[in-house]
Backbone as CSV, one residue per row, in Angstrom:
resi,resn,N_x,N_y,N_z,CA_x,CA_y,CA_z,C_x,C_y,C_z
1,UNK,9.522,230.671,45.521,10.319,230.081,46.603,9.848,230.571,47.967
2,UNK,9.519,231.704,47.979,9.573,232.294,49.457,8.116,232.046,49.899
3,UNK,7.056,231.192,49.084,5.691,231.010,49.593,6.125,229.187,50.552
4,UNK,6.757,228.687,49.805,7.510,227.271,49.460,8.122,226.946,51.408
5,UNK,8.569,228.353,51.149,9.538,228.434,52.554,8.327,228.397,53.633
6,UNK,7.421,229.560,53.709,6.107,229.447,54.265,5.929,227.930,54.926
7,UNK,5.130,227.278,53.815,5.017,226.178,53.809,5.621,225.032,54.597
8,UNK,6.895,225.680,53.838,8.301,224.212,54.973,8.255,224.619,56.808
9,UNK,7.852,226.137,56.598,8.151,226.089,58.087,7.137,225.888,58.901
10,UNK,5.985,226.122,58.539,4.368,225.405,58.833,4.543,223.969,59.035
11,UNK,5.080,222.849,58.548,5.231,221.545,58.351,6.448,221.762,59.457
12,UNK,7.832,222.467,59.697,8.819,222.216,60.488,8.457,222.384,61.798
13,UNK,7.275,222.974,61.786,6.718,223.363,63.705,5.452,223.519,63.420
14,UNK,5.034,222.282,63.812,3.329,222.105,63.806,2.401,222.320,64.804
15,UNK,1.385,223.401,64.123,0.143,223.796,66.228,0.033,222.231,66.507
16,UNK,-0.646,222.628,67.725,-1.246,221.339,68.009,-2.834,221.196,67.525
17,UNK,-3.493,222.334,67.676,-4.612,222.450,66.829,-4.448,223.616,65.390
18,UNK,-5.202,222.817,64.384,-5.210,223.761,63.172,-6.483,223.968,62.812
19,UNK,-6.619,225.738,62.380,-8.110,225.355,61.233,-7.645,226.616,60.465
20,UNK,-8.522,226.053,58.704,-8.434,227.017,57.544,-9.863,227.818,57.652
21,UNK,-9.110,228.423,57.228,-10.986,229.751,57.364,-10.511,230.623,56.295
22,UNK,-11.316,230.347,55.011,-11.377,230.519,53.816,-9.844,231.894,53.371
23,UNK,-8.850,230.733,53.591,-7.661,231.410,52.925,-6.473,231.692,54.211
24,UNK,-6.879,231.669,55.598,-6.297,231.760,56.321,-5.909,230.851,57.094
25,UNK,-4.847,230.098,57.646,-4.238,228.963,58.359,-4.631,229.662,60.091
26,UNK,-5.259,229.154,61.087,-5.092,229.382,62.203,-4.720,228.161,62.985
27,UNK,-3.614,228.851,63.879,-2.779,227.919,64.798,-2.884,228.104,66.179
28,UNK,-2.835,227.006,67.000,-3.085,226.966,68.247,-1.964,225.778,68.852
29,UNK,-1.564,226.340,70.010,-0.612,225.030,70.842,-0.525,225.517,72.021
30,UNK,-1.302,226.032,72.623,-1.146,226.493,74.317,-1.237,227.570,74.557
31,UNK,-0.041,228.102,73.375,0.298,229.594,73.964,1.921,229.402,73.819
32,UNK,2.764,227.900,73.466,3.936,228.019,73.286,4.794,228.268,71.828
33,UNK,5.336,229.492,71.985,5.733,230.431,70.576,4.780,230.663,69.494
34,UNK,4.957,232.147,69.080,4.432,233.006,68.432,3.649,231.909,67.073
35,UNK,4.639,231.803,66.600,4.494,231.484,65.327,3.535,229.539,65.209
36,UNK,3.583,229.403,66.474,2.575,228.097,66.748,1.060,228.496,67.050
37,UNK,0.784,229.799,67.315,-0.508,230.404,67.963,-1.325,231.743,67.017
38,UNK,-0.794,231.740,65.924,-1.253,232.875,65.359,-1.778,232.131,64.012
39,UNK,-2.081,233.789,63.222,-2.878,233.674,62.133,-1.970,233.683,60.859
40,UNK,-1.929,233.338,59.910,-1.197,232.854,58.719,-1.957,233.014,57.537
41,UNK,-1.751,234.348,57.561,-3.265,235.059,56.139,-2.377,234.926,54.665
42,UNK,-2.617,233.344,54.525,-1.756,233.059,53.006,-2.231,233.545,51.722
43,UNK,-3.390,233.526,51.658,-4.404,233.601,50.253,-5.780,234.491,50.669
44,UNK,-5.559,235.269,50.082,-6.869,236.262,49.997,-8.070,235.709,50.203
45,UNK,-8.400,236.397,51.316,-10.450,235.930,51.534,-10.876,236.588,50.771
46,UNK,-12.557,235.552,50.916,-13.408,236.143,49.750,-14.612,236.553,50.844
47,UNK,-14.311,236.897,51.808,-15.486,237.198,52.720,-14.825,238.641,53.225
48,UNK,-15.839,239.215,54.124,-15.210,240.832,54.595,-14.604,240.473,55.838
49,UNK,-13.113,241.485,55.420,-11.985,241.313,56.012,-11.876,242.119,57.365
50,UNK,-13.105,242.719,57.861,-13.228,243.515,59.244,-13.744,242.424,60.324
51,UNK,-14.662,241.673,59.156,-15.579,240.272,60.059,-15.035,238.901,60.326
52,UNK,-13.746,239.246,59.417,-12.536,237.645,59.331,-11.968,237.897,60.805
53,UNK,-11.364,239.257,61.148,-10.859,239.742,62.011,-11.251,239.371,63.092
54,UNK,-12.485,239.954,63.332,-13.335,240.294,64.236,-13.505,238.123,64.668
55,UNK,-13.586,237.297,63.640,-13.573,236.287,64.371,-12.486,235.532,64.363
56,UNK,-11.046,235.503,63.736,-10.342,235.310,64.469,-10.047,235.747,65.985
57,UNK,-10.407,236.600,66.416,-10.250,237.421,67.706,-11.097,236.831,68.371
58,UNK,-12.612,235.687,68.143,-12.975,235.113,68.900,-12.529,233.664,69.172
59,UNK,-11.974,233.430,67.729,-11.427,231.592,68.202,-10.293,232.479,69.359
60,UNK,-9.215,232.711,69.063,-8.439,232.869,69.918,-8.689,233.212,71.425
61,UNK,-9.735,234.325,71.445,-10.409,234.495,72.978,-10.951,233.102,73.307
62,UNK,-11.421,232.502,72.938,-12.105,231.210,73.140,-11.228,230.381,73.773
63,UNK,-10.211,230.707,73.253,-8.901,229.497,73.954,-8.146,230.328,74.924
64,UNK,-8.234,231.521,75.181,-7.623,232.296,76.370,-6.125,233.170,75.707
65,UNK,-6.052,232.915,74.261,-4.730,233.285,74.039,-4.981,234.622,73.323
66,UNK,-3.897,235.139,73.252,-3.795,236.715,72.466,-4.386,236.371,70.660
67,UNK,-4.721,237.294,70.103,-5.060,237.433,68.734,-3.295,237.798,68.010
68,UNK,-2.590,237.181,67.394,-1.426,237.274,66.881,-1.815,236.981,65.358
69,UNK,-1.038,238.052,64.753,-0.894,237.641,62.918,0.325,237.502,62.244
70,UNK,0.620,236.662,61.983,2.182,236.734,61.409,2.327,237.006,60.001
71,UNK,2.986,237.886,59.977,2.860,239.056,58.919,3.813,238.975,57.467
72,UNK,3.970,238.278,56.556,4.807,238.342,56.050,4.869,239.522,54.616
73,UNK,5.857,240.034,53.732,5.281,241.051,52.707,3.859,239.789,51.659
74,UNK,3.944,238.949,51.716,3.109,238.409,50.424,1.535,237.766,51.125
75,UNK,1.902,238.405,52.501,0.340,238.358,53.144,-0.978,238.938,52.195
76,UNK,-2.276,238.196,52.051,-2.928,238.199,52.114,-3.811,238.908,52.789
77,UNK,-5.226,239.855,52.518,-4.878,240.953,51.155,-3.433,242.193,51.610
78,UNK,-3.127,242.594,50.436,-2.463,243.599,50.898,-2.456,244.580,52.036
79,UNK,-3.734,244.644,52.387,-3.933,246.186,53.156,-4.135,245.819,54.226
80,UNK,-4.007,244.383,54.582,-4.236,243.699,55.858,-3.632,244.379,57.050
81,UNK,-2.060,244.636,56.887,-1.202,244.727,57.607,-1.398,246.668,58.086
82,UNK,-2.112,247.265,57.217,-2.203,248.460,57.778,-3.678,248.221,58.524
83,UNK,-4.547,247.722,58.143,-5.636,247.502,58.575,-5.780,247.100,60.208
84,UNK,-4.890,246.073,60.076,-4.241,245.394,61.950,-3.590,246.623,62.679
85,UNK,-2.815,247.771,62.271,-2.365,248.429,62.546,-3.351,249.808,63.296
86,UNK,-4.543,250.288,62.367,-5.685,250.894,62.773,-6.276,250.312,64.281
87,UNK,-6.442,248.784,64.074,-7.060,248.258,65.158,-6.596,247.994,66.513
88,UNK,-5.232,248.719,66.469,-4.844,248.552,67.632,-3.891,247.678,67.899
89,UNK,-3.456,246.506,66.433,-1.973,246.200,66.578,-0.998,246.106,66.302
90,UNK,0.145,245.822,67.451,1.092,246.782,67.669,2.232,245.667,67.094
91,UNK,3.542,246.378,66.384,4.634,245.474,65.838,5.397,244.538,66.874
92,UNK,5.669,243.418,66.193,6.731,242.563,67.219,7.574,241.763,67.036
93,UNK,8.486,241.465,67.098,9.228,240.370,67.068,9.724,240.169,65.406
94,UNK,10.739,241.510,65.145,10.827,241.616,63.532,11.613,240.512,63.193
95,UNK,11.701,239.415,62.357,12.459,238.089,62.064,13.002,238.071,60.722
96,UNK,13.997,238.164,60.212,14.372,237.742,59.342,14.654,236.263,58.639
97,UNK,14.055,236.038,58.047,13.966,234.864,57.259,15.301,234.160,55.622
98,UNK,15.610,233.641,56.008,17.208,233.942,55.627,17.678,231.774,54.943
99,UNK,18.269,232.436,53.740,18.554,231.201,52.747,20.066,230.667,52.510
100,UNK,20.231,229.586,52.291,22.186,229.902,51.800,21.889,228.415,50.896
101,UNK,22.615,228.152,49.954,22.813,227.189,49.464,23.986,226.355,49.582
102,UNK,23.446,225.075,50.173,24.592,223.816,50.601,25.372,223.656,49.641
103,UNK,25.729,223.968,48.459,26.584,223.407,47.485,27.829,223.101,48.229
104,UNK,28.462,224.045,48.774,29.820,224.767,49.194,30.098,224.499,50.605
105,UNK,29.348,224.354,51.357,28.907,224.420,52.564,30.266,223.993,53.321
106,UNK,31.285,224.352,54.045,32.036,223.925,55.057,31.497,222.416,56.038
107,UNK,32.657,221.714,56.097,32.303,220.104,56.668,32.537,220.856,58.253
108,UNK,31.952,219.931,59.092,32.086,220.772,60.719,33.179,219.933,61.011
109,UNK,34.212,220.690,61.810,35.394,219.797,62.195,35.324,219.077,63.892
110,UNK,34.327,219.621,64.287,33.839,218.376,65.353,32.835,217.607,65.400
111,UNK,33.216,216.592,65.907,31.924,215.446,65.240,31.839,214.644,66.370
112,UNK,32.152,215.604,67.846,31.170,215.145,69.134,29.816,215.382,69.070
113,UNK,29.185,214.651,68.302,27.645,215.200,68.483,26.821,214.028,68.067
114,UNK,25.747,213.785,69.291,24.987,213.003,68.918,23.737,213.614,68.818
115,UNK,23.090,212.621,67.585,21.934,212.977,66.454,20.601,211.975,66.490
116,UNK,19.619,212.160,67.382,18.283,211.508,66.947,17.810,212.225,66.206
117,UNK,17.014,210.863,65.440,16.097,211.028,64.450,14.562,211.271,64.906
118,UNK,14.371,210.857,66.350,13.263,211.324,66.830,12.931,212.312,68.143
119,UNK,11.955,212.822,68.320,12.144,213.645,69.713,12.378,212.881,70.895
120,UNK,13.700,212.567,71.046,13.864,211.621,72.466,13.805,212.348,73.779
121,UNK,13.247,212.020,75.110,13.067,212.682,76.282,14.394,213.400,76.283
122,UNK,15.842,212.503,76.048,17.181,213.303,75.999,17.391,214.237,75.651
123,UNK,16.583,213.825,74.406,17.308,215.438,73.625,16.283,216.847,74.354
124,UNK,15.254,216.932,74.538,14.598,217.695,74.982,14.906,218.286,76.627
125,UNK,15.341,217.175,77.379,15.737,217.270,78.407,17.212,218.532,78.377
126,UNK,17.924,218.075,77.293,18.937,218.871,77.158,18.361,220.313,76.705
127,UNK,17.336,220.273,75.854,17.373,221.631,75.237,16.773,222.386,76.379
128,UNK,16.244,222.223,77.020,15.275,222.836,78.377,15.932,223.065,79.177
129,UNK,17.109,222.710,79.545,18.104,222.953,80.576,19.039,224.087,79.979
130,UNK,18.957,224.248,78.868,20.188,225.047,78.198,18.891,226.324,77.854
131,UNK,17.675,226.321,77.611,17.422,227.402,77.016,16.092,227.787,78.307
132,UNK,15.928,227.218,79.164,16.062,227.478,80.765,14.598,227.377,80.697
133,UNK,13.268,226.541,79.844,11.946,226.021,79.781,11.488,225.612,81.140
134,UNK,10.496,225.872,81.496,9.403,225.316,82.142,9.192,224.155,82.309
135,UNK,8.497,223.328,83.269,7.713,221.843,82.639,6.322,221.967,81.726
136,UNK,5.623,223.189,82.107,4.554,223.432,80.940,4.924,223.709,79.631
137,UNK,6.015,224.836,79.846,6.708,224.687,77.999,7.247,223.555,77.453
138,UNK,7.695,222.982,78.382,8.593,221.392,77.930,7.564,220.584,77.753
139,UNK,6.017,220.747,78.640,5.293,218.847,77.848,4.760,219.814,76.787
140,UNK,4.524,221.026,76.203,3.714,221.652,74.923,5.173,221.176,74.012
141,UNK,6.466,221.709,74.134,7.121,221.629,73.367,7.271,220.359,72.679
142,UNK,7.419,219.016,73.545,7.383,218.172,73.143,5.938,217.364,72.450
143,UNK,5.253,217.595,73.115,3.537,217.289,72.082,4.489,217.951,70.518
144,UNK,4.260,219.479,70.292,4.405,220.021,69.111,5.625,219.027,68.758
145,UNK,6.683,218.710,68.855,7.931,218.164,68.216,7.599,217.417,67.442
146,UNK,6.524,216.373,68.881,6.588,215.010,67.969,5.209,214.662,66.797
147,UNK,4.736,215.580,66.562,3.715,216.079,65.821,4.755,216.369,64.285
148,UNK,5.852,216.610,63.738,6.563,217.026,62.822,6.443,216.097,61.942
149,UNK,6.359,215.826,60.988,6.024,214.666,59.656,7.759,214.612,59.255
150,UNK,7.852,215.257,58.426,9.120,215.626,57.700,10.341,214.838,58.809
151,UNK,11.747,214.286,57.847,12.386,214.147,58.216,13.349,214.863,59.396
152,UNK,13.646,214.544,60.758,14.562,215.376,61.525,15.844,215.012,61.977
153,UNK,16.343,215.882,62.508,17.593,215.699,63.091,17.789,216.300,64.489
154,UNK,17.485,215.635,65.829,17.803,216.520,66.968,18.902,216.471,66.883
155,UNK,19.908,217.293,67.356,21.245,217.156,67.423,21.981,217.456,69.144
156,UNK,22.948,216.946,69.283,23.105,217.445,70.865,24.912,217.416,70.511
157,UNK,25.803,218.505,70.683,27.081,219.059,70.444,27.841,218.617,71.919
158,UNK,28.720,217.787,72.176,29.784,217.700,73.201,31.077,218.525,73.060
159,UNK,31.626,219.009,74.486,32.495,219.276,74.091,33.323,218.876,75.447
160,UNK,34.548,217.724,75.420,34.873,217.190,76.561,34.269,216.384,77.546
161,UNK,33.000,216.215,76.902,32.122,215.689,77.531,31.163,216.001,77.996
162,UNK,31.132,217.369,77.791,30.063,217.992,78.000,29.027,218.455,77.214
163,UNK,28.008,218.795,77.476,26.771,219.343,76.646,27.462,220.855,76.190
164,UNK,27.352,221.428,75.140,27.666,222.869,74.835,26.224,223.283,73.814
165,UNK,26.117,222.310,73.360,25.056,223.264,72.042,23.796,221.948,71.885
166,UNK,22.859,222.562,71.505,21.704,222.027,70.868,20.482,222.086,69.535
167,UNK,20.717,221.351,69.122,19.338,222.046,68.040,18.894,220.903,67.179
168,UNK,18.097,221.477,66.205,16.950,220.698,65.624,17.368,221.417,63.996
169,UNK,17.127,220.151,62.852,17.206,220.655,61.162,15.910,219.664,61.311
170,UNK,15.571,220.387,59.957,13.751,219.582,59.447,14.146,219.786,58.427
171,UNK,14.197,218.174,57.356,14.213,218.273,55.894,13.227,218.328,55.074
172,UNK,13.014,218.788,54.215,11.416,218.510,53.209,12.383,219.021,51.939
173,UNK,11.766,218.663,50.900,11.742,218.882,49.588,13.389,219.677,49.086
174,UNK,14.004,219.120,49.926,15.679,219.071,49.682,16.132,220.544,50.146
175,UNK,15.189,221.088,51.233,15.849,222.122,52.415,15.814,221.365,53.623
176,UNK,16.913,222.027,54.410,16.311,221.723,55.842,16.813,222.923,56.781
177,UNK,15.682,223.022,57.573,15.362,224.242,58.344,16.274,224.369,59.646
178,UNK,16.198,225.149,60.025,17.382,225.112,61.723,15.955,225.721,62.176
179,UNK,16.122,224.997,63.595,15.275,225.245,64.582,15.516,225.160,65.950
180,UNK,15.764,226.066,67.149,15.668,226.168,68.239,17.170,225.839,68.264
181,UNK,18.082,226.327,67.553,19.289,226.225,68.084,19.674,227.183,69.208
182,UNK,20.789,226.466,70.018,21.137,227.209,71.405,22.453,226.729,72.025
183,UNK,23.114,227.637,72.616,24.279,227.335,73.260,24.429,227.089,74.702
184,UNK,24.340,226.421,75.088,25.116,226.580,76.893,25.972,228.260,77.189
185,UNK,25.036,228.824,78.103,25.508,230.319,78.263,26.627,230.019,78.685
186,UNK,27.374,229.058,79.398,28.868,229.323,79.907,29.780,228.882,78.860
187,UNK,29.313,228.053,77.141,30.400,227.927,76.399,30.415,228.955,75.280
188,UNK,29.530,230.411,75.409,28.885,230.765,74.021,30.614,231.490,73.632
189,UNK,30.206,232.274,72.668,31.455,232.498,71.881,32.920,231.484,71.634
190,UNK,32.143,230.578,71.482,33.667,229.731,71.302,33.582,228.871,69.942
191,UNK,32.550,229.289,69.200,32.534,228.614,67.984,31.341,227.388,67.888
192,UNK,31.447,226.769,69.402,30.016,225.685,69.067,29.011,225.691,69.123
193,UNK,28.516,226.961,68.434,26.999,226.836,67.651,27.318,226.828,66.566
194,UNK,28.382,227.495,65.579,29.064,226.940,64.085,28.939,225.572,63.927
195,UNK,29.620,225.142,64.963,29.874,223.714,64.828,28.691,222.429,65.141
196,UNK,27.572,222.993,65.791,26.732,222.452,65.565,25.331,222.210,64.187
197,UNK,25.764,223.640,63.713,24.827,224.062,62.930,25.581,223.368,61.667
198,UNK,26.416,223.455,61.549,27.302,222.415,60.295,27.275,220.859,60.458
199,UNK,27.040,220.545,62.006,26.981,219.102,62.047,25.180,218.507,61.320
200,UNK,24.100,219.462,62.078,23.154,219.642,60.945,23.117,219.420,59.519
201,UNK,23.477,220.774,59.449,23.513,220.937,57.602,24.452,219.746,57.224
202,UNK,25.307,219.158,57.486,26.057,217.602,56.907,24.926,217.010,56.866
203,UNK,24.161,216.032,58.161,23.330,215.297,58.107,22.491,215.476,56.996
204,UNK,21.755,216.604,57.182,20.924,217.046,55.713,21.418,217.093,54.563
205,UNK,22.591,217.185,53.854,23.375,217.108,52.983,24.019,215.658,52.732
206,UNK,24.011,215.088,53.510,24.083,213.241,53.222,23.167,212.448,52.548
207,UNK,21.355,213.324,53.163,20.030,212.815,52.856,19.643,213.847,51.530
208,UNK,20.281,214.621,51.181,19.704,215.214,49.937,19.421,217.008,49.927
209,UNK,19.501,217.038,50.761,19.050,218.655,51.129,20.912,219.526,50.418
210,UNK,19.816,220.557,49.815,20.736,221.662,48.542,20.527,222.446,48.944
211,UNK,20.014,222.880,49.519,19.339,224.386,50.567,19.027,224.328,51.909
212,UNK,19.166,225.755,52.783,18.823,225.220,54.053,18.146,226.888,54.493
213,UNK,17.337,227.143,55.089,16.646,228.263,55.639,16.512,228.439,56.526
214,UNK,16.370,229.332,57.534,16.459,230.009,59.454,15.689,231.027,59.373
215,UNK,15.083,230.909,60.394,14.242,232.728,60.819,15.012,233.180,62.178
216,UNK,15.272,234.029,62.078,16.418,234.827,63.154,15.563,236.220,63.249
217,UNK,14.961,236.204,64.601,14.967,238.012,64.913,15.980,238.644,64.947
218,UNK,15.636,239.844,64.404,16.703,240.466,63.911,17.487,241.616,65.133
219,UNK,17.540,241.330,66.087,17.896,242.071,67.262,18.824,240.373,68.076
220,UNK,18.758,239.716,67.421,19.326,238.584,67.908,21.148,238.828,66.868
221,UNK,22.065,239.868,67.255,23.129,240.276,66.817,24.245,238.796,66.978
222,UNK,24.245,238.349,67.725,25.468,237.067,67.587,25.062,236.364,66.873
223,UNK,23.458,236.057,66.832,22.891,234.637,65.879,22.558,235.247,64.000
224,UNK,22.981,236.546,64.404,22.880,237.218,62.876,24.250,237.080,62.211
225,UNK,25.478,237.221,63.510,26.683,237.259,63.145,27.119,235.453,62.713
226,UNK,26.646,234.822,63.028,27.107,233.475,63.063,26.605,233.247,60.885
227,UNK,25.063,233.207,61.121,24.427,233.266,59.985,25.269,234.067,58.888
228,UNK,25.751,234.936,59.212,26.079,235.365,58.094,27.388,235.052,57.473
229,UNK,28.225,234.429,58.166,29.533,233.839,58.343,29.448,232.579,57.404
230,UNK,28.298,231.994,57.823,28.268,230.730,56.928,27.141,230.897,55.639
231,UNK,27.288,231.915,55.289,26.336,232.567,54.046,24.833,232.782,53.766
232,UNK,24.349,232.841,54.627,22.781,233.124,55.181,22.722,234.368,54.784
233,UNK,21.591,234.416,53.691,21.386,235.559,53.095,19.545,235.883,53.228
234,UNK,19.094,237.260,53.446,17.745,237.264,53.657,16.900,237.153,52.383
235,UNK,15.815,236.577,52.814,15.079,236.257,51.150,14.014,237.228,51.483
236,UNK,13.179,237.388,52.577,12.158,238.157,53.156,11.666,238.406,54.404
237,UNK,11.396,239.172,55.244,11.140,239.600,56.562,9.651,238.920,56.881
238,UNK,9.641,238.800,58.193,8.108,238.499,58.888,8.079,239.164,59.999
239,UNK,6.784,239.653,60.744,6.788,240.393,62.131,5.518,239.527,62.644
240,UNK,4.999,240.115,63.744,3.921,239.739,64.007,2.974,240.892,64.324
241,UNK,1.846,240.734,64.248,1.119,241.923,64.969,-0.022,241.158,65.962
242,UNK,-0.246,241.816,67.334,-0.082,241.828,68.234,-1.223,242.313,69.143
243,UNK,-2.424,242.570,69.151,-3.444,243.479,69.746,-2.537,244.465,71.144
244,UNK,-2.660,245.868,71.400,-1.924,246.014,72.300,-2.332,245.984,73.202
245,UNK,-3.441,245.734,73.712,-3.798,245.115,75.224,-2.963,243.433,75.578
246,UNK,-2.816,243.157,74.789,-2.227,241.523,74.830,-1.074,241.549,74.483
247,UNK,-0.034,242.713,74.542,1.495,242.000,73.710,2.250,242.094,74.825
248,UNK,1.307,241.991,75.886,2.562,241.188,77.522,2.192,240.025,78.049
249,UNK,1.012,239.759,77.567,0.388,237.991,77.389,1.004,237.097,76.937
């Protein structure tokens, strides 16, 4: 399951450029979020693992961006992760990766919320205003969105008429993922990110989805507290590592 999950979330947020290099996924999209720009050491190379290094560190220089590895325990080879560590990089961004099963799932009791099925300028417009983006992060973000294969759900939460919450589920193979959920800082603690994240998981639960999965850094304490409320349980951790000349890049 937890390679499966890998997988779904590779397909739920796609680089804009990809290449395999014998066992390893490398990702590229600007430079917007970690996990769109790094290395993804799924399956053991069969070549030497000082010289894999050594040229990932040049595609990435090549494009101006930091050398990032996203680290999970079933990385590829084992000793990788101490090996990155010798060379100078440094831990980051510890994420917990976290499962619950829809059987049971609570119905959301507000159902102000409107739901595209595709990346509409709206919905993006909203999420950028609420989670306070750039216009360079906003045209990368949107390239990457609309790049997603798999079934989606933007979602946008009213409350009185107003915007309060935002986010994104990606279905595949009867999960669907939460992505870039966020609250309006002046409505947070009032319940509607629950209530958005359930208006989600319904949609996905109408279309077939029995499971649903989130990666939450784990220093992110309200979005741990919410998760766990509605039964989000951890299946396995990911970090990144980081060269430390580059982990303010």
């Amino acid at each position: 399951m937890h390679v499966n999950v890998e997988e779904l979330s590779i397909n739920a947020w796609p680089a804009l450029e990809t290449m395999i290099d014998d066992g390893w996924l490398l990702r590229f999209a600007d430079g917007y979020t970690k996990r769109a720009n790094s290395v993804y050491p799924l399956y053991p190379p069969a070549g030497d693992l000082e010289q894999k290094i050594a040229a990932c560190e040049r595609h990435y220089g090549s494009k101006k961006l930091p050398t990032i590895f996203k680290m999970t325990p079933y990385s590829q080879p084992a000793k990788l992760d101490a090996l990155l560590e010798e060379r100078g990089y440094k831990l980051f961004a510890d994420t917990s990766v976290q499962m619950v099963s829809l059987a049971a799932m609570t119905a959301p009791a507000m159902h102000t919320v409107q739901i595209y099925v595709e990346c509409a300028d709206e919905w993006v417009d909203v999420f950028c205003r609420l989670s306070e983006k750039d216009e360079r992060e906003k045209q990368t973000m949107t390239q990457t969105l609309r790049k997603i294969i798999p079934a989606c759900c933007y979602a946008v939460l009213y409350a009185e008429g107003e915007v309060v919450a935002c986010g994104i589920g990606v279905l595949e193979r009867e999960h669907i993922g939460l992505y870039d959920i966020v609250t309006a800082p002046s409505h947070r603690k009032r319940g509607y990110g629950e209530q958005l994240v359930l208006n989600i998981l319904q949609w996905g639960i109408e279309r077939g989805a029995k499971h649903s999965y989130l990666q939450v850094v784990v220093d992110n304490t309200p979005a741990l507290r919410l998760y766990e409320k509605l039964g989000y349980q951890e299946i396995y951790p990911y970090w990144y590592r980081i060269k430390e000349q580059e982990c303010s890049t």
